[in-house]
Amino acid sequence: MLASYAVRVADSRGRQHDEPPHPYRDAFQRDRDRVIHSRAFRRLEDKTQVFTRRYSDHFRNRLTHTIEVAQISRTIAAQLGLNEDLVEALALVHDIGHPPFGHAGEKALDAAMRAQGTYFDHNLHALRIVSSFEQRYAAFPGMNLTFEVREGIIKHSRDYSAAEYPELTEYLLDERPPLEAQLIDLADEIAYNTADLDDGLEARILKLGEIRERVVIFGRFYREAEEKYPKAPDKLKFNEGLKRMLNRLVGDLIENTRARIAKAGVKTLDDVRRNPERLARFSDEVERERAEAKQFLYDRLYFSERLLPEKERAEEVVSQLFAFWVANPDKLPRSYQEDAKREPLPRVICDYIAGMTDTYILAQHKKFCAARKSPESPRLP
Ligand code: MG
């Protein structure tokens, strides 16, 4: 049962290239399936989220993180009466534009591009992937996704101004995105704030005591778990606490968004789009708790000494390879050399690097930059 303000597939603004309808899958279901069958989606398996694979084979990578975001988003969408197929497509595609090596890779790629007078933006890159880089269908380039999925790719996590990004004007930049897209960014936050506490503890970078103390929302639920399961091992009490924290974030987002929709008198998708601000939001109290958890992760995990050597190595690999191809464009694969006749060389190199997995970029670095000897990879603790 769709809410009156949900996106209806029958009202979709359609695809860039017309296609006959499918007999039993609607347009958003097909978009979701196209994402799953894309090369860029499969590569998420070997892209770092926070921890490289050397730490553990059961920590999150970008693919398993993406699946967690899809699970959380669908739960929220179902409760709010939103279009679950659109939400699932948006969740599955939300990180497809990320380069190898997580945030460090993105930072290095952006820095390399800025030195060339331009920049790297993962949402814009994701749009380029689905609009042209994926070569899968004979009838059109890219994945020919519906307007609503492309709009969500661009607008789920931030606003882009038409003045600054004239190439994006077709995406209704002065309107809010549908709720289906709005909730993706918050589901993403819920997924990684909880998952990174989990993996950070298992990596023994974070300590249970400091999480309990500094992440108040977790501490409260940990105490609850302790009272209920006093004899359980700490790790299971931790899991119980974390599960309750995730539940609290999801439940609050559902309730608060529902209340904001009612308060704003929002009845239609147009109302959602024209509302002065985004409607999907945590309550003030939970927003404070979320921000506190995130700050803790920044202080103690993302910028921790233990992750530093690996991040430095990632930045070095990206920046050296970029510089190598700027100086030696004839060493790019032939198809990229062809692209460079039509597009600026830095953009072509950036597109190539951004599409790589961690394993592939390391192999490329070994092949082309071995002469510029870099320090040995850091050993694991
Ligand atoms: Mg994400």
mmCIF file of C-alpha atoms and ligand atoms in Angstrom:
data_model
loop_
_atom_site.group_PDB
_atom_site.id
_atom_site.type_symbol
_atom_site.label_atom_id
_atom_site.label_comp_id
_atom_site.label_asym_id
_atom_site.label_seq_id
_atom_site.Cartn_x
_atom_site.Cartn_y
_atom_site.Cartn_z
ATOM 1 C CA MET A 1 0.000 0.000 0.000
ATOM 2 C CA LEU A 2 1.732 3.125 -1.206
ATOM 3 C CA ALA A 3 1.300 6.367 0.705
ATOM 4 C CA SER A 4 -0.177 9.280 -1.233
ATOM 5 C CA TYR A 5 3.242 11.022 -1.185
ATOM 6 C CA ALA A 6 5.190 7.976 -2.460
ATOM 7 C CA VAL A 7 6.685 7.774 -5.943
ATOM 8 C CA ARG A 8 4.414 5.782 -8.238
ATOM 9 C CA VAL A 9 6.134 3.831 -10.957
ATOM 10 C CA ALA A 10 3.315 4.631 -13.365
ATOM 11 C CA ASP A 11 4.163 8.342 -12.946
ATOM 12 C CA SER A 12 7.883 7.869 -13.651
ATOM 13 C CA ARG A 13 9.389 10.451 -15.950
ATOM 14 C CA GLY A 14 10.858 7.514 -17.789
ATOM 15 C CA ARG A 15 14.192 6.574 -19.295
ATOM 16 C CA GLN A 16 16.650 8.443 -21.505
ATOM 17 C CA HIS A 17 16.000 5.943 -24.325
ATOM 18 C CA ASP A 18 12.505 4.523 -24.751
ATOM 19 C CA GLU A 19 12.125 0.821 -24.108
ATOM 20 C CA PRO A 20 9.146 -1.516 -24.354
ATOM 21 C CA PRO A 21 7.750 -2.442 -20.926
ATOM 22 C CA HIS A 22 8.647 -5.788 -19.385
ATOM 23 C CA PRO A 23 5.785 -8.270 -19.015
ATOM 24 C CA TYR A 24 6.148 -8.769 -15.264
ATOM 25 C CA ARG A 25 8.765 -6.375 -13.822
ATOM 26 C CA ASP A 26 8.019 -2.692 -13.493
ATOM 27 C CA ALA A 27 10.528 0.045 -14.328
ATOM 28 C CA PHE A 28 11.974 0.433 -10.801
ATOM 29 C CA GLN A 29 12.285 -3.340 -10.361
ATOM 30 C CA ARG A 30 14.170 -3.472 -13.645
ATOM 31 C CA ASP A 31 16.427 -0.622 -12.521
ATOM 32 C CA ARG A 32 17.215 -2.483 -9.302
ATOM 33 C CA ASP A 33 17.996 -5.608 -11.331
ATOM 34 C CA ARG A 34 20.193 -3.661 -13.743
ATOM 35 C CA VAL A 35 22.202 -2.316 -10.826
ATOM 36 C CA ILE A 36 22.686 -5.826 -9.415
ATOM 37 C CA HIS A 37 23.820 -7.134 -12.807
ATOM 38 C CA SER A 38 26.259 -4.290 -13.424
ATOM 39 C CA ARG A 39 30.015 -4.607 -13.382
ATOM 40 C CA ALA A 40 30.399 -1.579 -11.120
ATOM 41 C CA PHE A 41 28.129 -3.233 -8.532
ATOM 42 C CA ARG A 42 30.158 -6.464 -8.520
ATOM 43 C CA ARG A 43 33.347 -4.462 -8.035
ATOM 44 C CA LEU A 44 32.013 -3.151 -4.698
ATOM 45 C CA GLU A 45 33.015 -6.521 -3.285
ATOM 46 C CA ASP A 46 36.669 -5.560 -3.550
ATOM 47 C CA LYS A 47 36.434 -1.917 -2.527
ATOM 48 C CA THR A 48 37.312 -0.829 0.974
ATOM 49 C CA GLN A 49 34.597 0.561 3.195
ATOM 50 C CA VAL A 50 36.763 1.302 6.266
ATOM 51 C CA PHE A 51 38.978 -1.748 6.698
ATOM 52 C CA THR A 52 40.938 -3.387 3.909
ATOM 53 C CA ARG A 53 40.593 -7.122 3.605
ATOM 54 C CA ARG A 54 43.881 -7.711 5.388
ATOM 55 C CA TYR A 55 42.154 -7.064 8.679
ATOM 56 C CA SER A 56 39.480 -9.688 8.420
ATOM 57 C CA ASP A 57 37.423 -11.501 5.831
ATOM 58 C CA HIS A 58 34.188 -10.773 7.660
ATOM 59 C CA PHE A 59 34.444 -7.018 8.114
ATOM 60 C CA ARG A 60 32.249 -4.911 5.877
ATOM 61 C CA ASN A 61 33.368 -4.061 2.386
ATOM 62 C CA ARG A 62 31.427 -1.702 0.113
ATOM 63 C CA LEU A 63 29.231 -4.501 -1.143
ATOM 64 C CA THR A 64 28.157 -5.868 2.236
ATOM 65 C CA HIS A 65 27.752 -2.306 3.516
ATOM 66 C CA THR A 66 25.516 -1.622 0.505
ATOM 67 C CA ILE A 67 23.395 -4.694 1.274
ATOM 68 C CA GLU A 68 22.978 -3.482 4.871
ATOM 69 C CA VAL A 69 21.858 -0.065 3.626
ATOM 70 C CA ALA A 70 19.342 -1.774 1.326
ATOM 71 C CA GLN A 71 17.950 -3.817 4.238
ATOM 72 C CA ILE A 72 17.591 -0.807 6.519
ATOM 73 C CA SER A 73 16.128 1.402 3.778
ATOM 74 C CA ARG A 74 13.513 -1.161 2.815
ATOM 75 C CA THR A 75 12.390 -1.513 6.422
ATOM 76 C CA ILE A 76 11.936 2.246 6.716
ATOM 77 C CA ALA A 77 10.291 2.527 3.291
ATOM 78 C CA ALA A 78 7.754 -0.177 4.114
ATOM 79 C CA GLN A 79 6.750 1.565 7.343
ATOM 80 C CA LEU A 80 6.339 4.925 5.617
ATOM 81 C CA GLY A 81 4.427 3.477 2.673
ATOM 82 C CA LEU A 82 7.160 4.470 0.217
ATOM 83 C CA ASN A 83 8.072 2.736 -3.026
ATOM 84 C CA GLU A 84 10.266 -0.145 -1.846
ATOM 85 C CA ASP A 85 11.500 -1.075 -5.298
ATOM 86 C CA LEU A 86 12.752 2.441 -5.943
ATOM 87 C CA VAL A 87 14.306 2.553 -2.469
ATOM 88 C CA GLU A 88 16.059 -0.758 -3.044
ATOM 89 C CA ALA A 89 17.431 0.387 -6.402
ATOM 90 C CA LEU A 90 18.690 3.617 -4.813
ATOM 91 C CA ALA A 91 20.279 1.827 -1.856
ATOM 92 C CA LEU A 92 22.043 -0.714 -4.061
ATOM 93 C CA VAL A 93 23.411 1.998 -6.352
ATOM 94 C CA HIS A 94 24.267 4.562 -3.637
ATOM 95 C CA ASP A 95 28.007 3.754 -3.331
ATOM 96 C CA ILE A 96 28.665 2.661 -6.912
ATOM 97 C CA GLY A 97 30.687 5.798 -7.673
ATOM 98 C CA HIS A 98 33.239 5.262 -4.909
ATOM 99 C CA PRO A 99 36.866 4.762 -5.905
ATOM 100 C CA PRO A 100 39.088 2.051 -4.366
ATOM 101 C CA PHE A 101 40.472 2.405 -0.807
ATOM 102 C CA GLY A 102 37.485 4.091 0.822
ATOM 103 C CA HIS A 103 37.729 7.679 1.946
ATOM 104 C CA ALA A 104 41.515 7.797 1.511
ATOM 105 C CA GLY A 105 41.215 6.830 -2.164
ATOM 106 C CA GLU A 106 38.532 9.434 -2.738
ATOM 107 C CA LYS A 107 40.576 12.137 -1.045
ATOM 108 C CA ALA A 108 43.663 11.336 -3.114
ATOM 109 C CA LEU A 109 41.726 11.199 -6.368
ATOM 110 C CA ASP A 110 40.048 14.517 -5.622
ATOM 111 C CA ALA A 111 43.411 16.085 -4.716
ATOM 112 C CA ALA A 112 44.951 14.820 -7.972
ATOM 113 C CA MET A 113 42.034 16.289 -9.934
ATOM 114 C CA ARG A 114 42.174 19.616 -8.059
ATOM 115 C CA ALA A 115 45.830 19.930 -9.021
ATOM 116 C CA GLN A 116 44.501 19.757 -12.617
ATOM 117 C CA GLY A 117 41.955 22.491 -11.944
ATOM 118 C CA THR A 118 38.942 20.220 -11.533
ATOM 119 C CA TYR A 119 37.597 17.776 -8.890
ATOM 120 C CA PHE A 120 36.195 14.323 -8.174
ATOM 121 C CA ASP A 121 32.675 13.816 -6.804
ATOM 122 C CA HIS A 122 31.426 10.273 -6.216
ATOM 123 C CA ASN A 123 27.759 11.076 -6.907
ATOM 124 C CA LEU A 124 28.598 12.630 -10.261
ATOM 125 C CA HIS A 125 30.854 9.700 -11.019
ATOM 126 C CA ALA A 126 28.029 7.273 -10.194
ATOM 127 C CA LEU A 127 25.827 9.117 -12.669
ATOM 128 C CA ARG A 128 28.503 8.758 -15.346
ATOM 129 C CA ILE A 129 28.758 5.021 -14.634
ATOM 130 C CA VAL A 130 25.047 4.380 -15.036
ATOM 131 C CA SER A 131 24.651 6.790 -17.963
ATOM 132 C CA SER A 132 27.587 5.716 -20.068
ATOM 133 C CA PHE A 133 30.397 3.567 -18.642
ATOM 134 C CA GLU A 134 28.443 0.361 -18.158
ATOM 135 C CA GLN A 135 28.515 -1.355 -21.545
ATOM 136 C CA ARG A 136 25.944 -4.100 -21.342
ATOM 137 C CA TYR A 137 23.054 -3.418 -23.670
ATOM 138 C CA ALA A 138 23.106 -3.257 -27.453
ATOM 139 C CA ALA A 139 20.351 -0.663 -27.724
ATOM 140 C CA PHE A 140 21.892 2.103 -25.610
ATOM 141 C CA PRO A 141 25.013 3.104 -23.669
ATOM 142 C CA GLY A 142 24.965 2.788 -19.890
ATOM 143 C CA MET A 143 22.064 1.272 -17.993
ATOM 144 C CA ASN A 144 19.290 3.575 -19.211
ATOM 145 C CA LEU A 145 17.858 3.960 -15.692
ATOM 146 C CA THR A 146 14.660 5.855 -14.956
ATOM 147 C CA PHE A 147 14.774 9.538 -14.129
ATOM 148 C CA GLU A 148 13.878 8.853 -10.476
ATOM 149 C CA VAL A 149 16.871 6.560 -9.923
ATOM 150 C CA ARG A 150 19.271 8.972 -11.631
ATOM 151 C CA GLU A 151 17.829 11.871 -9.662
ATOM 152 C CA GLY A 152 18.271 9.892 -6.433
ATOM 153 C CA ILE A 153 21.887 9.065 -7.307
ATOM 154 C CA ILE A 154 22.617 12.777 -7.511
ATOM 155 C CA LYS A 155 20.425 14.162 -4.771
ATOM 156 C CA HIS A 156 20.266 11.510 -2.012
ATOM 157 C CA SER A 157 23.093 12.881 0.099
ATOM 158 C CA ARG A 158 23.460 16.540 -0.745
ATOM 159 C CA ASP A 159 22.072 19.458 -2.717
ATOM 160 C CA TYR A 160 23.684 20.679 -5.922
ATOM 161 C CA SER A 161 23.068 24.229 -7.105
ATOM 162 C CA ALA A 162 22.078 24.803 -10.714
ATOM 163 C CA ALA A 163 24.490 27.727 -10.922
ATOM 164 C CA GLU A 164 27.429 25.535 -9.976
ATOM 165 C CA TYR A 165 26.320 22.382 -11.813
ATOM 166 C CA PRO A 166 24.505 23.495 -14.985
ATOM 167 C CA GLU A 167 24.885 19.963 -16.408
ATOM 168 C CA LEU A 168 22.512 18.697 -13.687
ATOM 169 C CA THR A 169 19.593 21.064 -14.245
ATOM 170 C CA GLU A 170 17.356 18.278 -15.589
ATOM 171 C CA TYR A 171 17.356 16.813 -12.038
ATOM 172 C CA LEU A 172 15.084 19.530 -10.588
ATOM 173 C CA LEU A 173 17.818 20.990 -8.400
ATOM 174 C CA ASP A 174 15.574 23.552 -6.717
ATOM 175 C CA GLU A 175 13.246 20.789 -5.497
ATOM 176 C CA ARG A 176 13.747 18.325 -2.684
ATOM 177 C CA PRO A 177 14.225 14.698 -3.797
ATOM 178 C CA PRO A 178 11.392 12.227 -3.114
ATOM 179 C CA LEU A 179 11.347 10.630 0.350
ATOM 180 C CA GLU A 180 12.617 7.412 -1.232
ATOM 181 C CA ALA A 181 15.901 9.201 -1.992
ATOM 182 C CA GLN A 182 15.954 11.287 1.193
ATOM 183 C CA LEU A 183 15.998 8.257 3.455
ATOM 184 C CA ILE A 184 18.977 6.610 1.716
ATOM 185 C CA ASP A 185 21.501 9.007 3.219
ATOM 186 C CA LEU A 186 20.143 8.465 6.722
ATOM 187 C CA ALA A 187 19.971 4.684 6.298
ATOM 188 C CA ASP A 188 23.595 4.897 5.128
ATOM 189 C CA GLU A 189 24.493 6.750 8.349
ATOM 190 C CA ILE A 190 22.675 4.192 10.491
ATOM 191 C CA ALA A 191 24.401 1.335 8.673
ATOM 192 C CA TYR A 192 27.950 2.606 8.974
ATOM 193 C CA ASN A 193 27.731 4.182 12.404
ATOM 194 C CA THR A 194 26.689 0.826 13.867
ATOM 195 C CA ALA A 195 28.811 -1.389 11.592
ATOM 196 C CA ASP A 196 31.981 0.623 12.191
ATOM 197 C CA LEU A 197 31.572 0.317 15.972
ATOM 198 C CA ASP A 198 31.272 -3.428 15.415
ATOM 199 C CA ASP A 199 34.264 -3.828 13.092
ATOM 200 C CA GLY A 200 36.290 -1.277 15.064
ATOM 201 C CA LEU A 201 35.821 -3.288 18.247
ATOM 202 C CA GLU A 202 36.679 -6.560 16.514
ATOM 203 C CA ALA A 203 39.782 -4.955 15.043
ATOM 204 C CA ARG A 204 40.680 -4.025 18.642
ATOM 205 C CA ILE A 205 41.082 -0.412 17.696
ATOM 206 C CA LEU A 206 38.039 0.566 19.748
ATOM 207 C CA LYS A 207 37.597 -0.570 23.349
ATOM 208 C CA LEU A 208 34.254 -1.617 24.765
ATOM 209 C CA GLY A 209 34.676 0.690 27.765
ATOM 210 C CA GLU A 210 35.241 3.812 25.690
ATOM 211 C CA ILE A 211 32.333 3.019 23.363
ATOM 212 C CA ARG A 212 30.035 2.619 26.385
ATOM 213 C CA GLU A 213 31.282 5.880 27.816
ATOM 214 C CA ARG A 214 31.435 8.088 24.761
ATOM 215 C CA VAL A 215 28.557 6.758 22.672
ATOM 216 C CA VAL A 216 25.777 7.436 25.136
ATOM 217 C CA ILE A 217 23.038 5.814 23.035
ATOM 218 C CA PHE A 218 25.073 2.605 22.939
ATOM 219 C CA GLY A 219 25.983 2.762 26.626
ATOM 220 C CA ARG A 220 22.331 2.918 27.578
ATOM 221 C CA PHE A 221 21.416 -0.129 25.517
ATOM 222 C CA TYR A 222 24.495 -2.030 26.662
ATOM 223 C CA ARG A 223 23.324 -1.586 30.252
ATOM 224 C CA GLU A 224 19.933 -2.905 29.229
ATOM 225 C CA ALA A 225 21.572 -5.975 27.689
ATOM 226 C CA GLU A 226 23.713 -6.465 30.801
ATOM 227 C CA GLU A 227 20.638 -6.476 33.002
ATOM 228 C CA LYS A 228 18.842 -8.931 30.771
ATOM 229 C CA TYR A 229 21.805 -11.245 30.084
ATOM 230 C CA PRO A 230 24.197 -10.791 33.020
ATOM 231 C CA LYS A 231 26.027 -14.042 32.274
ATOM 232 C CA ALA A 232 26.439 -13.518 28.522
ATOM 233 C CA PRO A 233 29.946 -12.903 27.121
ATOM 234 C CA ASP A 234 30.809 -9.220 26.587
ATOM 235 C CA LYS A 235 30.762 -9.597 22.806
ATOM 236 C CA LEU A 236 27.174 -10.854 22.857
ATOM 237 C CA LYS A 237 26.124 -8.065 25.195
ATOM 238 C CA PHE A 238 27.864 -5.709 22.791
ATOM 239 C CA ASN A 239 25.886 -7.204 19.888
ATOM 240 C CA GLU A 240 22.652 -6.818 21.853
ATOM 241 C CA GLY A 241 23.488 -3.214 22.666
ATOM 242 C CA LEU A 242 24.373 -2.450 19.071
ATOM 243 C CA LYS A 243 21.224 -4.117 17.749
ATOM 244 C CA ARG A 244 19.118 -2.007 20.086
ATOM 245 C CA MET A 245 20.987 1.124 19.026
ATOM 246 C CA LEU A 246 20.321 0.347 15.348
ATOM 247 C CA ASN A 247 16.687 -0.308 16.166
ATOM 248 C CA ARG A 248 16.390 2.971 18.020
ATOM 249 C CA LEU A 249 17.864 4.944 15.092
ATOM 250 C CA VAL A 250 15.586 3.240 12.570
ATOM 251 C CA GLY A 251 12.483 3.513 14.753
ATOM 252 C CA ASP A 252 13.108 7.177 15.489
ATOM 253 C CA LEU A 253 13.694 7.980 11.824
ATOM 254 C CA ILE A 254 10.400 6.313 10.891
ATOM 255 C CA GLU A 255 8.402 8.011 13.659
ATOM 256 C CA ASN A 256 9.953 11.437 13.302
ATOM 257 C CA THR A 257 9.683 11.472 9.513
ATOM 258 C CA ARG A 258 6.047 10.370 9.731
ATOM 259 C CA ALA A 259 5.357 13.176 12.234
ATOM 260 C CA ARG A 260 7.119 15.754 10.019
ATOM 261 C CA ILE A 261 5.098 14.637 6.992
ATOM 262 C CA ALA A 262 1.878 15.086 8.983
ATOM 263 C CA LYS A 263 2.944 18.409 10.470
ATOM 264 C CA ALA A 264 3.919 19.840 7.073
ATOM 265 C CA GLY A 265 0.540 18.725 5.692
ATOM 266 C CA VAL A 266 2.309 16.791 2.961
ATOM 267 C CA LYS A 267 -0.119 14.770 0.869
ATOM 268 C CA THR A 268 1.496 14.338 -2.538
ATOM 269 C CA LEU A 269 4.895 13.790 -4.102
ATOM 270 C CA ASP A 270 4.786 17.404 -5.281
ATOM 271 C CA ASP A 271 4.338 18.497 -1.658
ATOM 272 C CA VAL A 272 7.455 16.501 -0.742
ATOM 273 C CA ARG A 273 9.383 18.087 -3.592
ATOM 274 C CA ARG A 274 8.259 21.627 -2.774
ATOM 275 C CA ASN A 275 8.648 21.403 0.982
ATOM 276 C CA PRO A 276 11.291 23.964 2.002
ATOM 277 C CA GLU A 277 13.395 21.287 3.696
ATOM 278 C CA ARG A 278 13.914 17.564 3.592
ATOM 279 C CA LEU A 279 11.284 15.655 5.577
ATOM 280 C CA ALA A 280 13.292 12.529 6.399
ATOM 281 C CA ARG A 281 15.083 13.334 9.610
ATOM 282 C CA PHE A 282 15.805 12.001 13.106
ATOM 283 C CA SER A 283 14.275 13.696 16.145
ATOM 284 C CA ASP A 284 16.538 16.336 17.708
ATOM 285 C CA GLU A 285 17.424 14.021 20.567
ATOM 286 C CA VAL A 286 18.376 11.074 18.373
ATOM 287 C CA GLU A 287 20.139 13.402 15.939
ATOM 288 C CA ARG A 288 22.377 14.456 18.849
ATOM 289 C CA GLU A 289 23.027 10.816 19.724
ATOM 290 C CA ARG A 290 23.807 9.977 16.116
ATOM 291 C CA ALA A 291 26.192 12.914 15.779
ATOM 292 C CA GLU A 292 27.929 11.881 18.996
ATOM 293 C CA ALA A 293 28.458 8.324 17.710
ATOM 294 C CA LYS A 294 29.796 9.657 14.425
ATOM 295 C CA GLN A 295 32.166 12.068 16.162
ATOM 296 C CA PHE A 296 33.466 9.228 18.295
ATOM 297 C CA LEU A 297 34.156 7.166 15.164
ATOM 298 C CA TYR A 298 36.024 10.066 13.583
ATOM 299 C CA ASP A 299 38.129 10.671 16.678
ATOM 300 C CA ARG A 300 38.934 7.103 17.553
ATOM 301 C CA LEU A 301 38.585 5.027 14.391
ATOM 302 C CA TYR A 302 38.697 6.853 11.046
ATOM 303 C CA PHE A 303 41.686 8.977 12.074
ATOM 304 C CA SER A 304 43.267 6.420 14.372
ATOM 305 C CA GLU A 305 46.997 5.796 14.277
ATOM 306 C CA ARG A 306 46.357 2.165 13.446
ATOM 307 C CA LEU A 307 44.570 2.935 10.183
ATOM 308 C CA LEU A 308 47.004 5.671 9.212
ATOM 309 C CA PRO A 309 49.771 3.687 7.457
ATOM 310 C CA GLU A 310 47.250 1.949 5.251
ATOM 311 C CA LYS A 311 45.538 5.227 4.380
ATOM 312 C CA GLU A 312 48.844 6.836 3.501
ATOM 313 C CA ARG A 313 49.692 3.881 1.298
ATOM 314 C CA ALA A 314 46.292 4.213 -0.438
ATOM 315 C CA GLU A 315 46.835 7.906 -1.125
ATOM 316 C CA GLU A 316 50.305 7.194 -2.443
ATOM 317 C CA VAL A 317 49.084 4.473 -4.827
ATOM 318 C CA VAL A 318 46.301 6.672 -6.221
ATOM 319 C CA SER A 319 48.389 9.808 -6.609
ATOM 320 C CA GLN A 320 51.413 8.049 -8.124
ATOM 321 C CA LEU A 321 49.332 6.143 -10.660
ATOM 322 C CA PHE A 322 47.445 9.298 -11.596
ATOM 323 C CA ALA A 323 50.696 11.197 -12.124
ATOM 324 C CA PHE A 324 52.131 8.274 -14.098
ATOM 325 C CA TRP A 325 49.270 8.278 -16.612
ATOM 326 C CA VAL A 326 49.282 12.081 -16.903
ATOM 327 C CA ALA A 327 52.934 11.795 -17.950
ATOM 328 C CA ASN A 328 52.440 8.587 -19.989
ATOM 329 C CA PRO A 329 48.974 8.616 -21.567
ATOM 330 C CA ASP A 330 50.175 6.045 -24.126
ATOM 331 C CA LYS A 331 50.315 3.522 -21.253
ATOM 332 C CA LEU A 332 46.541 3.780 -20.688
ATOM 333 C CA PRO A 333 44.379 0.982 -22.120
ATOM 334 C CA ARG A 334 43.494 1.697 -25.746
ATOM 335 C CA SER A 335 39.829 2.513 -25.068
ATOM 336 C CA TYR A 336 40.854 5.193 -22.568
ATOM 337 C CA GLN A 337 43.326 6.638 -25.054
ATOM 338 C CA GLU A 338 40.384 6.910 -27.460
ATOM 339 C CA ASP A 339 38.283 8.623 -24.767
ATOM 340 C CA ALA A 340 41.115 11.095 -24.195
ATOM 341 C CA LYS A 341 40.654 12.385 -27.747
ATOM 342 C CA ARG A 342 37.179 13.612 -26.781
ATOM 343 C CA GLU A 343 37.620 14.424 -23.086
ATOM 344 C CA PRO A 344 40.324 16.040 -20.950
ATOM 345 C CA LEU A 345 43.021 13.521 -20.044
ATOM 346 C CA PRO A 346 42.736 14.040 -16.247
ATOM 347 C CA ARG A 347 39.008 13.200 -16.391
ATOM 348 C CA VAL A 348 39.686 10.030 -18.355
ATOM 349 C CA ILE A 349 42.389 8.926 -15.907
ATOM 350 C CA CYS A 350 40.108 9.760 -12.992
ATOM 351 C CA ASP A 351 37.274 7.684 -14.468
ATOM 352 C CA TYR A 352 39.640 4.770 -14.991
ATOM 353 C CA ILE A 353 41.041 4.883 -11.443
ATOM 354 C CA ALA A 354 37.650 5.454 -9.810
ATOM 355 C CA GLY A 355 36.311 2.283 -11.402
ATOM 356 C CA MET A 356 39.108 0.093 -10.049
ATOM 357 C CA THR A 357 38.918 -2.370 -7.177
ATOM 358 C CA ASP A 358 41.549 -2.333 -4.423
ATOM 359 C CA THR A 359 43.225 -5.424 -5.867
ATOM 360 C CA TYR A 360 43.296 -4.097 -9.412
ATOM 361 C CA ILE A 361 44.747 -0.717 -8.544
ATOM 362 C CA LEU A 362 47.500 -2.352 -6.478
ATOM 363 C CA ALA A 363 48.386 -4.546 -9.468
ATOM 364 C CA GLN A 364 48.448 -1.491 -11.752
ATOM 365 C CA HIS A 365 50.636 0.340 -9.276
ATOM 366 C CA LYS A 366 53.047 -2.576 -9.106
ATOM 367 C CA LYS A 367 53.169 -2.731 -12.889
ATOM 368 C CA PHE A 368 53.759 0.963 -13.599
ATOM 369 C CA CYS A 369 55.142 2.561 -10.446
ATOM 370 C CA ALA A 370 57.369 -0.200 -9.108
ATOM 371 C CA ALA A 371 60.447 1.862 -9.992
ATOM 372 C CA ARG A 372 59.262 4.595 -7.641
ATOM 373 C CA LYS A 373 59.805 2.376 -4.663
ATOM 374 C CA SER A 374 57.485 3.046 -1.785
ATOM 375 C CA PRO A 375 57.768 1.768 1.766
ATOM 376 C CA GLU A 376 56.583 -1.762 2.453
ATOM 377 C CA SER A 377 52.914 -2.108 3.264
ATOM 378 C CA PRO A 378 52.372 -1.832 6.974
ATOM 379 C CA ARG A 379 52.216 -5.124 8.800
ATOM 380 C CA LEU A 380 49.095 -6.063 10.639
ATOM 381 C CA PRO A 381 49.191 -5.855 14.416
HETATM 382 MG MG MG B 1 27.394 4.228 1.858
#
